C-alpha positions as a LaTeX table, in Angstrom:
\begin{tabular}{lrrr}
\hline
Residue & $x$ (\AA) & $y$ (\AA) & $z$ (\AA) \\
\hline
Unk1 & 0.00 & 0.00 & 0.00 \\
Unk2 & 1.42 & 3.34 & $-1.02$ \\
Unk3 & 1.54 & 6.23 & 1.50 \\
Unk4 & $-1.44$ & 8.03 & $-0.08$ \\
Unk5 & $-3.63$ & 4.92 & 0.13 \\
Unk6 & $-2.49$ & 4.29 & 3.70 \\
Unk7 & $-3.35$ & 7.84 & 4.69 \\
Unk8 & $-6.78$ & 7.58 & 3.06 \\
Unk9 & $-7.46$ & 4.27 & 4.85 \\
Unk10 & $-6.33$ & 5.74 & 8.14 \\
Unk11 & $-8.66$ & 8.72 & 7.69 \\
Unk12 & $-11.54$ & 6.40 & 6.81 \\
Unk13 & $-10.86$ & 4.40 & 9.99 \\
Unk14 & $-10.86$ & 7.57 & 12.09 \\
Unk15 & $-14.09$ & 8.77 & 10.49 \\
Unk16 & $-15.72$ & 5.38 & 11.09 \\
Unk17 & $-14.61$ & 5.42 & 14.72 \\
Unk18 & $-16.03$ & 8.93 & 15.25 \\
Unk19 & $-19.35$ & 7.83 & 13.76 \\
Unk20 & $-19.40$ & 4.74 & 15.97 \\
Unk21 & $-18.69$ & 6.75 & 19.11 \\
Unk22 & $-21.36$ & 9.30 & 18.15 \\
Unk23 & $-23.87$ & 6.43 & 17.94 \\
Unk24 & $-22.78$ & 5.12 & 21.33 \\
Unk25 & $-23.08$ & 8.55 & 22.88 \\
Unk26 & $-26.58$ & 8.96 & 21.45 \\
Unk27 & $-27.54$ & 5.47 & 22.63 \\
Unk28 & $-26.62$ & 6.14 & 26.27 \\
Unk29 & $-28.05$ & 9.66 & 26.16 \\
Unk30 & $-31.46$ & 8.25 & 25.21 \\
Unk31 & $-33.86$ & 7.20 & 27.93 \\
Unk32 & $-32.81$ & 7.83 & 31.53 \\
Unk33 & $-29.77$ & 5.82 & 32.53 \\
Unk34 & $-29.32$ & 7.81 & 35.73 \\
Unk35 & $-32.74$ & 6.49 & 36.84 \\
Unk36 & $-31.74$ & 2.92 & 35.96 \\
Unk37 & $-28.55$ & 3.26 & 38.01 \\
Unk38 & $-30.35$ & 4.83 & 40.97 \\
Unk39 & $-33.41$ & 2.58 & 40.96 \\
Unk40 & $-32.08$ & $-0.82$ & 39.91 \\
Unk41 & $-28.41$ & $-0.98$ & 40.89 \\
Unk42 & $-27.63$ & 1.62 & 43.58 \\
Unk43 & $-25.65$ & $-0.99$ & 45.55 \\
Unk44 & $-23.06$ & $-1.62$ & 42.85 \\
Unk45 & $-21.00$ & 1.57 & 43.14 \\
Unk46 & $-20.74$ & 1.30 & 46.93 \\
Unk47 & $-19.74$ & $-2.36$ & 46.45 \\
Unk48 & $-16.92$ & $-1.54$ & 44.03 \\
Unk49 & $-15.36$ & 1.31 & 46.02 \\
Unk50 & $-14.33$ & $-0.80$ & 49.05 \\
Unk51 & $-13.37$ & $-3.68$ & 46.76 \\
Unk52 & $-10.81$ & $-1.28$ & 45.26 \\
Unk53 & $-9.68$ & $-0.13$ & 48.71 \\
Unk54 & $-10.42$ & 3.51 & 47.87 \\
Unk55 & $-9.28$ & 5.81 & 50.64 \\
Unk56 & $-8.80$ & 9.45 & 51.49 \\
Unk57 & $-6.42$ & 11.39 & 49.24 \\
Unk58 & $-6.13$ & 8.85 & 46.42 \\
Unk59 & $-6.48$ & 9.87 & 42.80 \\
Unk60 & $-9.34$ & 7.79 & 41.37 \\
Unk61 & $-10.60$ & 7.50 & 37.80 \\
Unk62 & $-14.05$ & 6.06 & 37.12 \\
Unk63 & $-14.13$ & 4.97 & 33.46 \\
Unk64 & $-17.53$ & 5.12 & 31.75 \\
Unk65 & $-18.81$ & 6.62 & 34.98 \\
Unk66 & $-22.29$ & 7.48 & 33.74 \\
Unk67 & $-23.99$ & 9.59 & 36.41 \\
Unk68 & $-21.50$ & 8.59 & 39.09 \\
Unk69 & $-22.80$ & 5.35 & 40.59 \\
Unk70 & $-19.26$ & 4.48 & 41.74 \\
Unk71 & $-17.51$ & 7.84 & 41.35 \\
Unk72 & $-19.66$ & 9.61 & 43.95 \\
Unk73 & $-19.14$ & 6.97 & 46.69 \\
Unk74 & $-15.39$ & 7.17 & 45.95 \\
Unk75 & $-15.51$ & 10.92 & 46.51 \\
Unk76 & $-17.47$ & 10.41 & 49.73 \\
Unk77 & $-14.60$ & 8.13 & 50.83 \\
Unk78 & $-12.30$ & 11.14 & 50.48 \\
Unk79 & $-10.69$ & 10.41 & 47.12 \\
Unk80 & $-9.88$ & 12.97 & 44.43 \\
Unk81 & $-12.20$ & 11.59 & 41.75 \\
Unk82 & $-12.38$ & 12.04 & 37.99 \\
Unk83 & $-15.60$ & 10.72 & 36.45 \\
Unk84 & $-15.06$ & 10.10 & 32.73 \\
Unk85 & $-17.73$ & 9.14 & 30.22 \\
Unk86 & $-18.37$ & 9.27 & 26.49 \\
Unk87 & $-21.86$ & 10.65 & 27.19 \\
Unk88 & $-21.66$ & 13.99 & 29.01 \\
Unk89 & $-25.45$ & 14.23 & 28.93 \\
Unk90 & $-25.31$ & 11.98 & 32.01 \\
Unk91 & $-23.22$ & 14.46 & 34.00 \\
Unk92 & $-26.07$ & 16.78 & 34.94 \\
Unk93 & $-27.74$ & 14.10 & 37.04 \\
Unk94 & $-24.35$ & 13.12 & 38.41 \\
Unk95 & $-23.51$ & 16.64 & 39.51 \\
Unk96 & $-26.87$ & 16.95 & 41.24 \\
Unk97 & $-26.34$ & 13.63 & 43.06 \\
Unk98 & $-22.80$ & 14.65 & 44.05 \\
Unk99 & $-24.03$ & 17.97 & 45.40 \\
Unk100 & $-26.67$ & 16.14 & 47.41 \\
Unk101 & $-23.91$ & 14.01 & 48.95 \\
Unk102 & $-21.75$ & 17.07 & 49.59 \\
Unk103 & $-18.85$ & 16.14 & 47.31 \\
Unk104 & $-17.21$ & 17.58 & 44.21 \\
Unk105 & $-15.89$ & 15.55 & 41.26 \\
Unk106 & $-14.12$ & 16.36 & 38.02 \\
Unk107 & $-16.47$ & 15.35 & 35.18 \\
Unk108 & $-14.65$ & 14.72 & 31.88 \\
Unk109 & $-15.98$ & 13.68 & 28.48 \\
Unk110 & $-13.80$ & 10.74 & 27.47 \\
Unk111 & $-13.73$ & 7.61 & 25.33 \\
Unk112 & $-12.82$ & 4.46 & 27.29 \\
Unk113 & $-10.80$ & 3.29 & 24.29 \\
Unk114 & $-8.72$ & 6.51 & 24.12 \\
Unk115 & $-8.61$ & 8.09 & 27.57 \\
Unk116 & $-7.32$ & 11.70 & 27.63 \\
Unk117 & $-5.04$ & 11.15 & 30.61 \\
Unk118 & $-1.30$ & 10.64 & 30.98 \\
Unk119 & 0.28 & 7.30 & 31.70 \\
Unk120 & 0.47 & 6.26 & 35.37 \\
Unk121 & $-1.90$ & 9.05 & 36.51 \\
Unk122 & $-4.24$ & 7.35 & 38.99 \\
Unk123 & $-3.97$ & 5.30 & 42.17 \\
Unk124 & $-7.24$ & 3.53 & 41.35 \\
Unk125 & $-8.91$ & 3.01 & 37.97 \\
Unk126 & $-12.36$ & 1.48 & 38.20 \\
Unk127 & $-15.51$ & 0.95 & 36.19 \\
Unk128 & $-18.98$ & $-0.12$ & 37.30 \\
Unk129 & $-20.93$ & $-1.81$ & 34.45 \\
Unk130 & $-19.60$ & 0.95 & 32.20 \\
Unk131 & $-16.35$ & 0.26 & 30.34 \\
Unk132 & $-17.68$ & $-3.20$ & 29.46 \\
Unk133 & $-19.92$ & $-1.54$ & 26.84 \\
Unk134 & $-17.06$ & $-0.03$ & 24.85 \\
Unk135 & $-17.00$ & $-2.12$ & 21.66 \\
Unk136 & $-13.29$ & $-3.00$ & 21.52 \\
Unk137 & $-12.36$ & $-4.84$ & 24.68 \\
Unk138 & $-8.60$ & $-5.05$ & 24.29 \\
Unk139 & $-8.24$ & $-1.33$ & 23.61 \\
Unk140 & $-10.36$ & $-0.61$ & 26.68 \\
Unk141 & $-8.35$ & $-2.95$ & 28.92 \\
Unk142 & $-5.08$ & $-1.48$ & 27.66 \\
Unk143 & $-6.26$ & 2.06 & 28.40 \\
Unk144 & $-7.43$ & 1.15 & 31.90 \\
Unk145 & $-4.02$ & $-0.30$ & 32.65 \\
Unk146 & $-2.10$ & 2.54 & 30.98 \\
Unk147 & $-3.54$ & 5.32 & 33.13 \\
Unk148 & $-3.12$ & 3.43 & 36.42 \\
Unk149 & 0.15 & 3.96 & 38.26 \\
Unk150 & 2.46 & 0.98 & 38.81 \\
Unk151 & 1.21 & $-0.72$ & 41.95 \\
Unk152 & $-2.16$ & 0.96 & 41.55 \\
Unk153 & $-5.49$ & $-0.83$ & 41.75 \\
Unk154 & $-7.79$ & $-1.74$ & 38.88 \\
Unk155 & $-11.37$ & $-2.67$ & 39.73 \\
Unk156 & $-14.46$ & $-3.48$ & 37.70 \\
Unk157 & $-18.00$ & $-4.73$ & 38.09 \\
Unk158 & $-19.30$ & $-6.37$ & 34.90 \\
Unk159 & $-22.50$ & $-8.22$ & 34.05 \\
Unk160 & $-21.93$ & $-11.92$ & 33.37 \\
Unk161 & $-22.94$ & $-13.58$ & 30.08 \\
Unk162 & $-25.11$ & $-16.19$ & 31.77 \\
Unk163 & $-26.77$ & $-13.88$ & 34.30 \\
Unk164 & $-30.00$ & $-11.92$ & 33.97 \\
Unk165 & $-28.51$ & $-8.94$ & 32.11 \\
Unk166 & $-26.46$ & $-11.22$ & 29.86 \\
Unk167 & $-29.65$ & $-13.03$ & 28.95 \\
Unk168 & $-31.45$ & $-9.73$ & 28.40 \\
Unk169 & $-28.84$ & $-8.81$ & 25.80 \\
Unk170 & $-29.03$ & $-12.28$ & 24.26 \\
Unk171 & $-32.79$ & $-11.85$ & 23.91 \\
Unk172 & $-32.41$ & $-8.48$ & 22.19 \\
Unk173 & $-29.52$ & $-9.57$ & 19.94 \\
Unk174 & $-31.60$ & $-11.03$ & 17.05 \\
Unk175 & $-33.46$ & $-7.73$ & 16.84 \\
Unk176 & $-30.57$ & $-5.34$ & 17.50 \\
Unk177 & $-28.39$ & $-3.47$ & 14.99 \\
Unk178 & $-25.38$ & $-5.55$ & 13.85 \\
Unk179 & $-22.26$ & $-4.88$ & 15.94 \\
Unk180 & $-19.45$ & $-2.83$ & 14.39 \\
Unk181 & $-16.46$ & $-4.69$ & 12.89 \\
Unk182 & $-14.16$ & $-6.07$ & 15.56 \\
Unk183 & $-16.61$ & $-5.44$ & 18.39 \\
Unk184 & $-16.97$ & $-7.94$ & 21.22 \\
Unk185 & $-20.10$ & $-8.77$ & 23.19 \\
Unk186 & $-20.32$ & $-6.57$ & 26.29 \\
Unk187 & $-21.20$ & $-9.37$ & 28.76 \\
Unk188 & $-17.97$ & $-11.17$ & 27.84 \\
Unk189 & $-16.38$ & $-8.78$ & 30.34 \\
Unk190 & $-18.16$ & $-10.89$ & 32.94 \\
Unk191 & $-16.32$ & $-14.05$ & 31.85 \\
Unk192 & $-13.27$ & $-14.72$ & 34.03 \\
Unk193 & $-11.16$ & $-16.26$ & 31.27 \\
Unk194 & $-11.87$ & $-13.34$ & 28.95 \\
Unk195 & $-10.88$ & $-10.80$ & 31.61 \\
Unk196 & $-7.66$ & $-12.66$ & 32.38 \\
Unk197 & $-6.79$ & $-12.73$ & 28.69 \\
Unk198 & $-7.49$ & $-9.01$ & 28.28 \\
Unk199 & $-5.28$ & $-7.90$ & 31.17 \\
Unk200 & $-2.65$ & $-10.62$ & 30.67 \\
Unk201 & 0.71 & $-10.05$ & 32.30 \\
Unk202 & 0.15 & $-6.31$ & 32.68 \\
Unk203 & $-1.40$ & $-6.93$ & 36.10 \\
Unk204 & $-0.81$ & $-9.10$ & 39.14 \\
Unk205 & $-3.09$ & $-10.46$ & 41.86 \\
Unk206 & $-6.10$ & $-10.54$ & 39.57 \\
Unk207 & $-9.07$ & $-11.75$ & 41.60 \\
Unk208 & $-12.67$ & $-12.32$ & 40.52 \\
Unk209 & $-15.87$ & $-13.18$ & 42.30 \\
Unk210 & $-19.49$ & $-13.65$ & 41.25 \\
Unk211 & $-22.18$ & $-11.77$ & 43.16 \\
Unk212 & $-25.78$ & $-10.73$ & 42.55 \\
Unk213 & $-27.94$ & $-7.66$ & 42.91 \\
Unk214 & $-31.72$ & $-7.87$ & 43.35 \\
Unk215 & $-33.93$ & $-5.85$ & 41.01 \\
Unk216 & $-37.46$ & $-5.61$ & 42.39 \\
Unk217 & $-38.58$ & $-2.24$ & 41.10 \\
Unk218 & $-41.74$ & $-3.16$ & 39.14 \\
Unk219 & $-45.00$ & $-4.90$ & 39.97 \\
Unk220 & $-45.25$ & $-7.16$ & 36.91 \\
Unk221 & $-42.95$ & $-8.50$ & 34.18 \\
Unk222 & $-44.86$ & $-6.46$ & 31.61 \\
Unk223 & $-44.34$ & $-3.28$ & 33.64 \\
Unk224 & $-40.65$ & $-4.12$ & 33.89 \\
Unk225 & $-40.45$ & $-4.60$ & 30.12 \\
Unk226 & $-41.90$ & $-1.13$ & 29.61 \\
Unk227 & $-39.41$ & 0.24 & 32.14 \\
Unk228 & $-36.51$ & $-1.05$ & 30.04 \\
Unk229 & $-38.10$ & 0.25 & 26.84 \\
Unk230 & $-38.52$ & 3.68 & 28.37 \\
Unk231 & $-35.23$ & 4.13 & 30.24 \\
Unk232 & $-32.40$ & 1.90 & 28.98 \\
Unk233 & $-30.44$ & 3.06 & 25.96 \\
Unk234 & $-29.62$ & $-0.34$ & 24.41 \\
Unk235 & $-33.27$ & $-1.40$ & 24.66 \\
Unk236 & $-34.46$ & 1.88 & 23.16 \\
Unk237 & $-31.96$ & 1.51 & 20.30 \\
Unk238 & $-33.12$ & $-2.05$ & 19.61 \\
Unk239 & $-36.76$ & $-1.03$ & 19.34 \\
Unk240 & $-35.87$ & 1.97 & 17.16 \\
Unk241 & $-33.83$ & $-0.24$ & 14.83 \\
Unk242 & $-36.95$ & $-2.21$ & 14.01 \\
Unk243 & $-38.79$ & 0.98 & 13.11 \\
Unk244 & $-42.21$ & 0.40 & 11.62 \\
Unk245 & $-41.86$ & $-3.37$ & 11.28 \\
Unk246 & $-44.79$ & $-4.30$ & 13.51 \\
Unk247 & $-44.20$ & $-8.03$ & 13.17 \\
Unk248 & $-40.65$ & $-7.72$ & 14.49 \\
Unk249 & $-41.74$ & $-5.34$ & 17.25 \\
Unk250 & $-44.43$ & $-7.83$ & 18.29 \\
Unk251 & $-41.90$ & $-10.67$ & 18.29 \\
Unk252 & $-39.43$ & $-8.63$ & 20.34 \\
Unk253 & $-42.17$ & $-7.72$ & 22.82 \\
Unk254 & $-43.10$ & $-11.40$ & 23.09 \\
Unk255 & $-39.52$ & $-12.62$ & 23.60 \\
Unk256 & $-38.71$ & $-9.82$ & 26.04 \\
Unk257 & $-41.78$ & $-10.59$ & 28.15 \\
Unk258 & $-41.02$ & $-14.32$ & 28.08 \\
Unk259 & $-37.52$ & $-13.60$ & 29.44 \\
Unk260 & $-38.92$ & $-11.47$ & 32.25 \\
Unk261 & $-41.58$ & $-14.01$ & 33.15 \\
Unk262 & $-39.02$ & $-16.82$ & 33.17 \\
Unk263 & $-36.49$ & $-14.94$ & 35.34 \\
Unk264 & $-38.99$ & $-13.51$ & 37.82 \\
Unk265 & $-38.25$ & $-15.13$ & 41.19 \\
Unk266 & $-41.11$ & $-13.52$ & 43.10 \\
Unk267 & $-44.06$ & $-15.69$ & 44.06 \\
Unk268 & $-46.11$ & $-12.75$ & 45.38 \\
Unk269 & $-48.81$ & $-11.14$ & 43.26 \\
Unk270 & $-47.97$ & $-7.57$ & 42.35 \\
Unk271 & $-44.22$ & $-8.02$ & 42.86 \\
Unk272 & $-41.23$ & $-9.04$ & 40.76 \\
Unk273 & $-37.70$ & $-10.00$ & 41.75 \\
Unk274 & $-34.73$ & $-10.48$ & 39.44 \\
Unk275 & $-31.35$ & $-11.66$ & 40.67 \\
Unk276 & $-28.76$ & $-10.15$ & 38.33 \\
Unk277 & $-25.31$ & $-11.70$ & 38.46 \\
Unk278 & $-22.13$ & $-9.66$ & 38.06 \\
Unk279 & $-18.39$ & $-10.26$ & 38.24 \\
Unk280 & $-16.23$ & $-8.25$ & 40.65 \\
Unk281 & $-12.69$ & $-7.89$ & 39.27 \\
Unk282 & $-9.71$ & $-6.46$ & 41.11 \\
Unk283 & $-6.06$ & $-6.42$ & 40.11 \\
Unk284 & $-2.78$ & $-4.56$ & 40.65 \\
Unk285 & $-0.88$ & $-2.92$ & 37.83 \\
Unk286 & 2.68 & $-4.18$ & 37.48 \\
\hline
\end{tabular}
């Protein structure tokens, strides 16, 4: 390939990446992810912060922080926190929540696959069901490691492929837009072998553990389906992708409801309960 062709290909790749990231930003800006984080998984951020050993005075980066589910508890613990996310539309809710807790964070628009921070900048780099949704897993893992200082802590909470959220994505997959070239399935970040391969010998003391969080926000499976359709970006994008195809929308509604009926653990009328499994990952940068 001559230099001119190489330059043109490189520019095309950059343009394609910008378009992809614009789609991801729009996806997570749709609906109300801050409500999902606050109503369904408020325990996860406070679970990750002590797992990472966050303490007063540390420099902490929360990658794909959203509205601060983990970043705000880290600031409450006394850390100097940077909350980075590709979707700055989520920051308004995060700032309000931080103010309510009496803490201040640095909110930065940033791509998990190309973080705008220097090497070895943070004592702790963490992500709570956030960085796992960046499409290129190896680039994301490499960036998380790069910005952590040697001896610093890396911590993540990721949905598992075989848990409730992994199955939710598997249910939507036949109806969802095709993934971009080279993209990996987000719930693979919840597979221990995959995580170990991504971080490789760049870390030591990598430890994983499976835990669950209970989602019992809605009265019926159908109500919970509508909750996801109204609030959760990936679900909204899947329904939009099918546009005016009423047969596909009906099939998606059917399959989505069947998933929620099958996974509902509550035996009480007017209540639902979903146990959603996640992987807690901690490691030390070499």
